[in-house]
Amino acid sequence: MTAMIKNTLLIGLLGFIFFQCVGKDNNGQVALLDENSQEAQKLYLQYCSSCHGSTVEAFADRVWKHGKSATDIFQSIKKGYPNDGMPAFEGSLSEEQIHGLVDYIQTAITNIERYGIEDEVIESDTFKTELLTFSLDTIASGVGVPWGIGFLPDNELLITNRSGRLYRIDANGNKIEIGGVPDVHSSGQGGLLDVVIHPNFEANNWVYFAYSGIKRENGRTLSATTVSRCRLIGDQLTESKLVFEALPYADSRIHYGSRMVFDDQGYLYITAGDRGDTYGNPQNLKRGGGKIHRIRDDGSIPEDNPFYHIANAMKSIYSYGHRNPQGLTLNPFTNELWSTEHGPRGGDEINIIKSGANYGWPVITYGINYNGTIITDKTEQEGMEQPLHYWTPSIAPTNLAFVNSDKYGDWKGSLLVGSLRYRYLNRSVLVDNQVVGEELLVKNIGRLREVKMGPDGYIYIGVETGYVFRLMPIDGSDS
Ligand code: HEC
């Protein structure tokens, strides 16, 4: 069956136009890129593209939240919105450089208004890769940002949507909205994030949700990475119980972490990001941010957790010194816990998570600040773990999964990681826990948010264009 993906903007053509000739003269004619815009383009690529995408026109085509007048854009760049993940650039860019960026962005806005921007229909029948050919089977569409996928018995699945909706996809492919979802703070990077199904779901119907939980205090809305356990009965969640909170609650709406996984002994691991509080959270064992936590399925804390007996430490902490780990999985071949983590600019990591270990943020890192300033000149220090692998420039890694079935031939044993920034699925070839090769799959599909192996042995991916797909090997390349 032909999978039709209607998602990619007509960036290719526009990109060509803009690369050749950003700017216009008084007659509305497109003029050659002048020196100032060349400088601005360089700044944009260096300082902005990691979050806003490499083509300024894709950024300029947004629904503007803070206004698109020159004054508004200038203010946005200068002061930033740190709680929402937009850094302030007043310390690292001169006013002249900021004015250059404002012109550059406004030219892109003008050009989009003039040339329009359309959906491109990709006839994505097949994707040829180094080792096999596959097609995409559409499991669900119209699911917004599908942050997490959980597999229920009988070929059903649950999909969380970041803005706070939860869908069940039944065996016939019908999409049913589930009621009773916990109250989430859907703002910035927050919302309804991961979902995991209890290993003994058939007996207890428990489902776990990681999300940005809300606390209202003196007119402020604060949030924290929280986990609730609910019973899924029919199309309704009931008996919701808060089982975890990464304290303290804060104004920030970034870096929630929020991936979860059960190990084979029934312990639940939860990633909590540093909430943007680089110096307050990750190295402080009294606080929940910048950690990976380990709890029992009822929220109680195992006595053999590494800091359980340390006075004042948060007893659920399993490892610390993390920035924003958004990927967590159990290596099916070794039973180790593997995690991906967003670095700052550069230094995205893959780590094997060990009890009590310190992963070093922000004391050591392979990245630098978004505004170009140095965080630390150290990449290693005694007592701190080295990543198994790191990506510079950042790919913005999301969840990870090991190919453990025989459906994909020699892909077996490969590690899959979603890239938000470059919109592809990364396949890493591992030998003795070293990444010895990488292949980029489903390029330009959209921000790839979730990847999981299904119980049927197939790879499932969630893309921020609102789709969940299954990768189906095509006859002849299947083993
Ligand atoms: C670390 C990620 C990151 C980087 C780097 C970054 N931004 Fe942003 N930017 C954001 C986020 C997230 C928002 C949305 C903030 C909000 O929701 O209020 C934003 C918002 C903005 C806005 C306001 C948009 C609106 O809707 O009103 C402008 C303008 C902007 N960014 C320009 C830039 C420019 C120019 C650069 C480079 C100098 C840059 N940004 C670098 C993350 C980033």
GROMACS .gro file of C-alpha atoms and ligand atoms in nm, residues 44 47-48 50-52 59 62-67 73 76-77 81 84-87 89 93 101 105 370, ligand 1:
model
   69
   44TYR     CA    1   2.148   3.228   1.200
   47TYR     CA    2   2.323   3.040   1.678
   48CYS     CA    3   1.963   2.972   1.581
   50SER     CA    4   1.989   2.413   1.615
   51CYS     CA    5   1.645   2.496   1.755
   52HIS     CA    6   1.465   2.677   1.471
   59PHE     CA    7   1.114   2.944   1.101
   62ARG     CA    8   0.543   3.023   1.218
   63VAL     CA    9   0.237   3.138   1.407
   64TRP     CA   10   0.401   3.428   1.589
   65LYS     CA   11   0.358   3.425   1.963
   66HIS     CA   12   0.553   3.735   2.056
   67GLY     CA   13   0.488   3.941   1.744
   73ILE     CA   14   1.167   4.020   1.694
   76SER     CA   15   1.270   3.830   2.143
   77ILE     CA   16   1.631   3.777   2.037
   81TYR     CA   17   1.224   3.363   2.691
   84ASP     CA   18   1.038   2.855   2.740
   85GLY     CA   19   1.373   2.754   2.598
   86MET     CA   20   1.462   3.069   2.400
   87PRO     CA   21   1.800   3.193   2.526
   89PHE     CA   22   2.142   3.676   2.311
   93LEU     CA   23   2.545   3.929   1.995
  101LEU     CA   24   1.908   3.889   1.215
  105ILE     CA   25   1.400   3.697   0.938
  370TYR     CA   26   2.368   2.812   2.263
  480HEC     C1   27   1.785   2.651   2.256
  480HEC     C2   28   1.689   2.666   2.151
  480HEC     C3   29   1.679   2.800   2.082
  480HEC     C4   30   1.780   2.872   2.022
  480HEC     C5   31   1.928   2.837   2.015
  480HEC     C6   32   1.716   2.989   1.965
  480HEC     N1   33   1.583   2.987   1.990
  480HEC    FE1   34   1.450   3.130   1.935
  480HEC     N2   35   1.305   3.031   2.038
  480HEC     C7   36   1.318   2.909   2.098
  480HEC     C8   37   1.192   2.872   2.157
  480HEC     C9   38   1.164   2.741   2.233
  480HEC    C10   39   1.102   2.977   2.131
  480HEC    C11   40   0.956   2.988   2.176
  480HEC    C12   41   0.951   3.060   2.308
  480HEC    C13   42   0.810   3.074   2.363
  480HEC     O1   43   0.732   2.980   2.348
  480HEC     O2   44   0.780   3.179   2.421
  480HEC    C14   45   1.176   3.075   2.055
  480HEC    C15   46   1.122   3.196   2.011
  480HEC    C16   47   1.187   3.284   1.926
  480HEC    C17   48   1.129   3.405   1.872
  480HEC    C18   49   0.987   3.452   1.900
  480HEC    C19   50   0.897   3.379   1.807
  480HEC    C20   51   0.750   3.414   1.823
  480HEC     O3   52   0.669   3.324   1.796
  480HEC     O4   53   0.717   3.526   1.859
  480HEC    C21   54   1.222   3.461   1.790
  480HEC    C22   55   1.206   3.587   1.708
  480HEC    C23   56   1.340   3.377   1.796
  480HEC     N3   57   1.316   3.272   1.879
  480HEC    C24   58   1.454   3.402   1.725
  480HEC    C25   59   1.572   3.331   1.746
  480HEC    C26   60   1.697   3.368   1.685
  480HEC    C27   61   1.716   3.478   1.582
  480HEC    C28   62   1.790   3.281   1.735
  480HEC    C29   63   1.940   3.281   1.708
  480HEC    C30   64   2.009   3.403   1.740
  480HEC    C31   65   1.723   3.190   1.825
  480HEC     N4   66   1.591   3.224   1.828
  480HEC    C32   67   1.784   3.086   1.892
  480HEC    C33   68   1.432   2.832   2.105
  480HEC    C34   69   1.557   2.873   2.061
   0.00000   0.00000   0.00000
